[in-house]
Amino acid sequence: MPSSAFGSVGARRVLLCGLAAIALGAASGALAPQLAVLLGSRLLEGLGFLLVMVSAPALLNRVVDVGARDITMAVWSCVIPFGIALALVAGPIFDGWRAIWWASAAFAALLFVLASVIVPEVSPRTGPARAG
């Protein structure tokens, strides 16, 4: 997503839309009565994941002090490997694949609520403040 699109829509709003799409996609996947609905729910989840993965670093870049930006982005880069490891460890705890999808929907919904309360709406940085 080009930076001009973030400027007009806002990275916070994109993040919230992504989390909502993940939650809705996971819930619809857990309820899927047939393969076509399941595949559609995965498409919605994937779109939400894309929106989160694009907007979160943009938000972090704007709210984190320039001196802490490198370590912040390094920690952010661990999100996907940590999620994979967590899924591998926690997966056997659940009773079937639908329970995993319900848990994913609940977790995304919780993150949506937390982001709604915690994440500020910020304007893009320009000029010298953006440079490290």
mmCIF file of C-alpha atoms in Angstrom:
data_model
loop_
_atom_site.group_PDB
_atom_site.id
_atom_site.type_symbol
_atom_site.label_atom_id
_atom_site.label_comp_id
_atom_site.label_asym_id
_atom_site.label_seq_id
_atom_site.Cartn_x
_atom_site.Cartn_y
_atom_site.Cartn_z
ATOM 1 C CA MET A 1 0.000 0.000 0.000
ATOM 2 C CA PRO A 2 1.589 3.296 -1.037
ATOM 3 C CA SER A 3 2.371 5.832 1.645
ATOM 4 C CA SER A 4 -0.107 8.269 0.078
ATOM 5 C CA ALA A 5 -2.877 5.750 0.767
ATOM 6 C CA PHE A 6 -1.833 5.613 4.417
ATOM 7 C CA GLY A 7 -1.888 9.375 4.521
ATOM 8 C CA SER A 8 -5.474 9.534 3.324
ATOM 9 C CA VAL A 9 -6.811 6.525 5.269
ATOM 10 C CA GLY A 10 -4.517 6.457 8.283
ATOM 11 C CA ALA A 11 -2.270 3.624 9.458
ATOM 12 C CA ARG A 12 -4.310 3.145 12.640
ATOM 13 C CA ARG A 13 -7.504 2.662 10.660
ATOM 14 C CA VAL A 14 -5.741 0.216 8.323
ATOM 15 C CA LEU A 15 -4.476 -1.729 11.357
ATOM 16 C CA LEU A 16 -7.969 -1.886 12.868
ATOM 17 C CA CYS A 17 -9.500 -2.974 9.552
ATOM 18 C CA GLY A 18 -6.865 -5.695 9.294
ATOM 19 C CA LEU A 19 -7.540 -6.996 12.796
ATOM 20 C CA ALA A 20 -11.286 -6.942 12.134
ATOM 21 C CA ALA A 21 -10.790 -8.865 8.887
ATOM 22 C CA ILE A 22 -8.680 -11.479 10.671
ATOM 23 C CA ALA A 23 -11.296 -11.892 13.408
ATOM 24 C CA LEU A 24 -14.184 -12.107 10.949
ATOM 25 C CA GLY A 25 -12.286 -14.440 8.639
ATOM 26 C CA ALA A 26 -11.342 -16.784 11.471
ATOM 27 C CA ALA A 27 -14.877 -16.828 12.868
ATOM 28 C CA SER A 28 -16.402 -17.492 9.460
ATOM 29 C CA GLY A 29 -13.839 -20.233 8.913
ATOM 30 C CA ALA A 30 -14.768 -21.867 12.196
ATOM 31 C CA LEU A 31 -18.414 -21.831 11.099
ATOM 32 C CA ALA A 32 -17.728 -22.852 7.491
ATOM 33 C CA PRO A 33 -20.282 -25.423 6.322
ATOM 34 C CA GLN A 34 -18.415 -26.127 3.078
ATOM 35 C CA LEU A 35 -15.028 -25.796 1.426
ATOM 36 C CA ALA A 36 -15.879 -22.674 -0.587
ATOM 37 C CA VAL A 37 -16.766 -20.737 2.577
ATOM 38 C CA LEU A 38 -13.614 -22.014 4.265
ATOM 39 C CA LEU A 39 -11.461 -20.829 1.372
ATOM 40 C CA GLY A 40 -13.211 -17.452 1.343
ATOM 41 C CA SER A 41 -12.615 -17.068 5.056
ATOM 42 C CA ARG A 42 -8.915 -17.778 4.527
ATOM 43 C CA LEU A 43 -8.828 -15.100 1.837
ATOM 44 C CA LEU A 44 -10.365 -12.602 4.259
ATOM 45 C CA GLU A 45 -7.875 -13.586 6.969
ATOM 46 C CA GLY A 46 -5.007 -13.204 4.524
ATOM 47 C CA LEU A 47 -6.161 -9.724 3.543
ATOM 48 C CA GLY A 48 -6.366 -8.789 7.208
ATOM 49 C CA PHE A 49 -2.889 -10.175 7.832
ATOM 50 C CA LEU A 50 -1.547 -8.115 4.936
ATOM 51 C CA LEU A 51 -3.149 -4.950 6.301
ATOM 52 C CA VAL A 52 -1.699 -5.557 9.777
ATOM 53 C CA MET A 53 1.766 -6.401 8.505
ATOM 54 C CA VAL A 54 1.886 -3.217 6.412
ATOM 55 C CA SER A 55 0.331 -0.804 8.891
ATOM 56 C CA ALA A 56 1.997 -1.872 12.145
ATOM 57 C CA PRO A 57 5.568 -0.999 11.095
ATOM 58 C CA ALA A 58 4.315 2.325 9.714
ATOM 59 C CA LEU A 59 2.684 3.085 13.064
ATOM 60 C CA LEU A 60 5.744 1.973 15.003
ATOM 61 C CA ASN A 61 7.944 4.155 12.823
ATOM 62 C CA ARG A 62 5.788 7.151 13.719
ATOM 63 C CA VAL A 63 5.345 6.632 17.458
ATOM 64 C CA VAL A 64 8.736 5.240 18.496
ATOM 65 C CA ASP A 65 11.582 7.612 19.249
ATOM 66 C CA VAL A 66 14.240 7.727 16.536
ATOM 67 C CA GLY A 67 16.853 6.286 18.929
ATOM 68 C CA ALA A 68 14.742 3.205 19.686
ATOM 69 C CA ARG A 69 13.534 2.593 16.133
ATOM 70 C CA ASP A 70 16.144 -0.041 15.206
ATOM 71 C CA ILE A 71 15.460 -2.261 18.214
ATOM 72 C CA THR A 72 11.709 -1.773 17.836
ATOM 73 C CA MET A 73 11.780 -2.915 14.209
ATOM 74 C CA ALA A 74 14.040 -5.836 15.166
ATOM 75 C CA VAL A 75 11.507 -6.968 17.758
ATOM 76 C CA TRP A 76 8.670 -6.477 15.248
ATOM 77 C CA SER A 77 10.513 -8.710 12.781
ATOM 78 C CA CYS A 78 10.128 -11.561 15.298
ATOM 79 C CA VAL A 79 6.323 -11.474 15.150
ATOM 80 C CA ILE A 80 5.886 -14.070 12.404
ATOM 81 C CA PRO A 81 8.439 -16.607 13.724
ATOM 82 C CA PHE A 82 7.015 -16.212 17.240
ATOM 83 C CA GLY A 83 3.479 -16.761 15.964
ATOM 84 C CA ILE A 84 4.510 -19.898 14.106
ATOM 85 C CA ALA A 85 6.284 -21.285 17.166
ATOM 86 C CA LEU A 86 3.314 -20.449 19.389
ATOM 87 C CA ALA A 87 0.931 -22.195 16.982
ATOM 88 C CA LEU A 88 3.102 -25.312 16.943
ATOM 89 C CA VAL A 89 3.222 -25.442 20.731
ATOM 90 C CA ALA A 90 -0.402 -24.465 21.426
ATOM 91 C CA GLY A 91 -2.053 -26.340 18.555
ATOM 92 C CA PRO A 92 -2.253 -29.724 20.296
ATOM 93 C CA ILE A 93 -4.060 -28.128 23.248
ATOM 94 C CA PHE A 94 -7.172 -27.515 21.122
ATOM 95 C CA ASP A 95 -9.863 -30.045 20.367
ATOM 96 C CA GLY A 96 -10.053 -29.878 16.575
ATOM 97 C CA TRP A 97 -9.363 -27.308 13.915
ATOM 98 C CA ARG A 98 -12.545 -25.294 14.521
ATOM 99 C CA ALA A 99 -11.452 -24.609 18.107
ATOM 100 C CA ILE A 100 -8.136 -23.265 16.814
ATOM 101 C CA TRP A 101 -9.991 -20.918 14.470
ATOM 102 C CA TRP A 102 -12.283 -19.743 17.278
ATOM 103 C CA ALA A 103 -9.219 -19.016 19.405
ATOM 104 C CA SER A 104 -7.684 -17.091 16.529
ATOM 105 C CA ALA A 105 -10.871 -15.058 16.101
ATOM 106 C CA ALA A 106 -11.020 -14.295 19.825
ATOM 107 C CA PHE A 107 -7.350 -13.281 19.920
ATOM 108 C CA ALA A 108 -7.748 -10.990 16.900
ATOM 109 C CA ALA A 109 -10.881 -9.467 18.458
ATOM 110 C CA LEU A 110 -8.976 -8.855 21.703
ATOM 111 C CA LEU A 111 -6.142 -7.202 19.767
ATOM 112 C CA PHE A 112 -8.719 -5.073 17.935
ATOM 113 C CA VAL A 113 -10.145 -3.819 21.236
ATOM 114 C CA LEU A 114 -6.684 -3.173 22.687
ATOM 115 C CA ALA A 115 -5.514 -1.371 19.530
ATOM 116 C CA SER A 116 -8.696 0.733 19.538
ATOM 117 C CA VAL A 117 -7.873 1.925 23.030
ATOM 118 C CA ILE A 118 -4.057 2.086 22.962
ATOM 119 C CA VAL A 119 -2.877 2.929 19.436
ATOM 120 C CA PRO A 120 -2.930 6.660 18.746
ATOM 121 C CA GLU A 121 -3.855 8.237 15.428
ATOM 122 C CA VAL A 122 -0.608 9.759 14.197
ATOM 123 C CA SER A 123 0.286 11.855 11.216
ATOM 124 C CA PRO A 124 3.157 10.870 8.937
ATOM 125 C CA ARG A 125 6.599 12.102 9.883
ATOM 126 C CA THR A 126 8.300 14.294 7.330
ATOM 127 C CA GLY A 127 11.585 16.076 7.066
ATOM 128 C CA PRO A 128 14.469 15.798 9.549
ATOM 129 C CA ALA A 129 12.413 14.104 12.309
ATOM 130 C CA ARG A 130 11.997 11.089 10.028
ATOM 131 C CA ALA A 131 15.701 10.653 9.435
ATOM 132 C CA GLY A 132 17.664 8.679 11.950
#
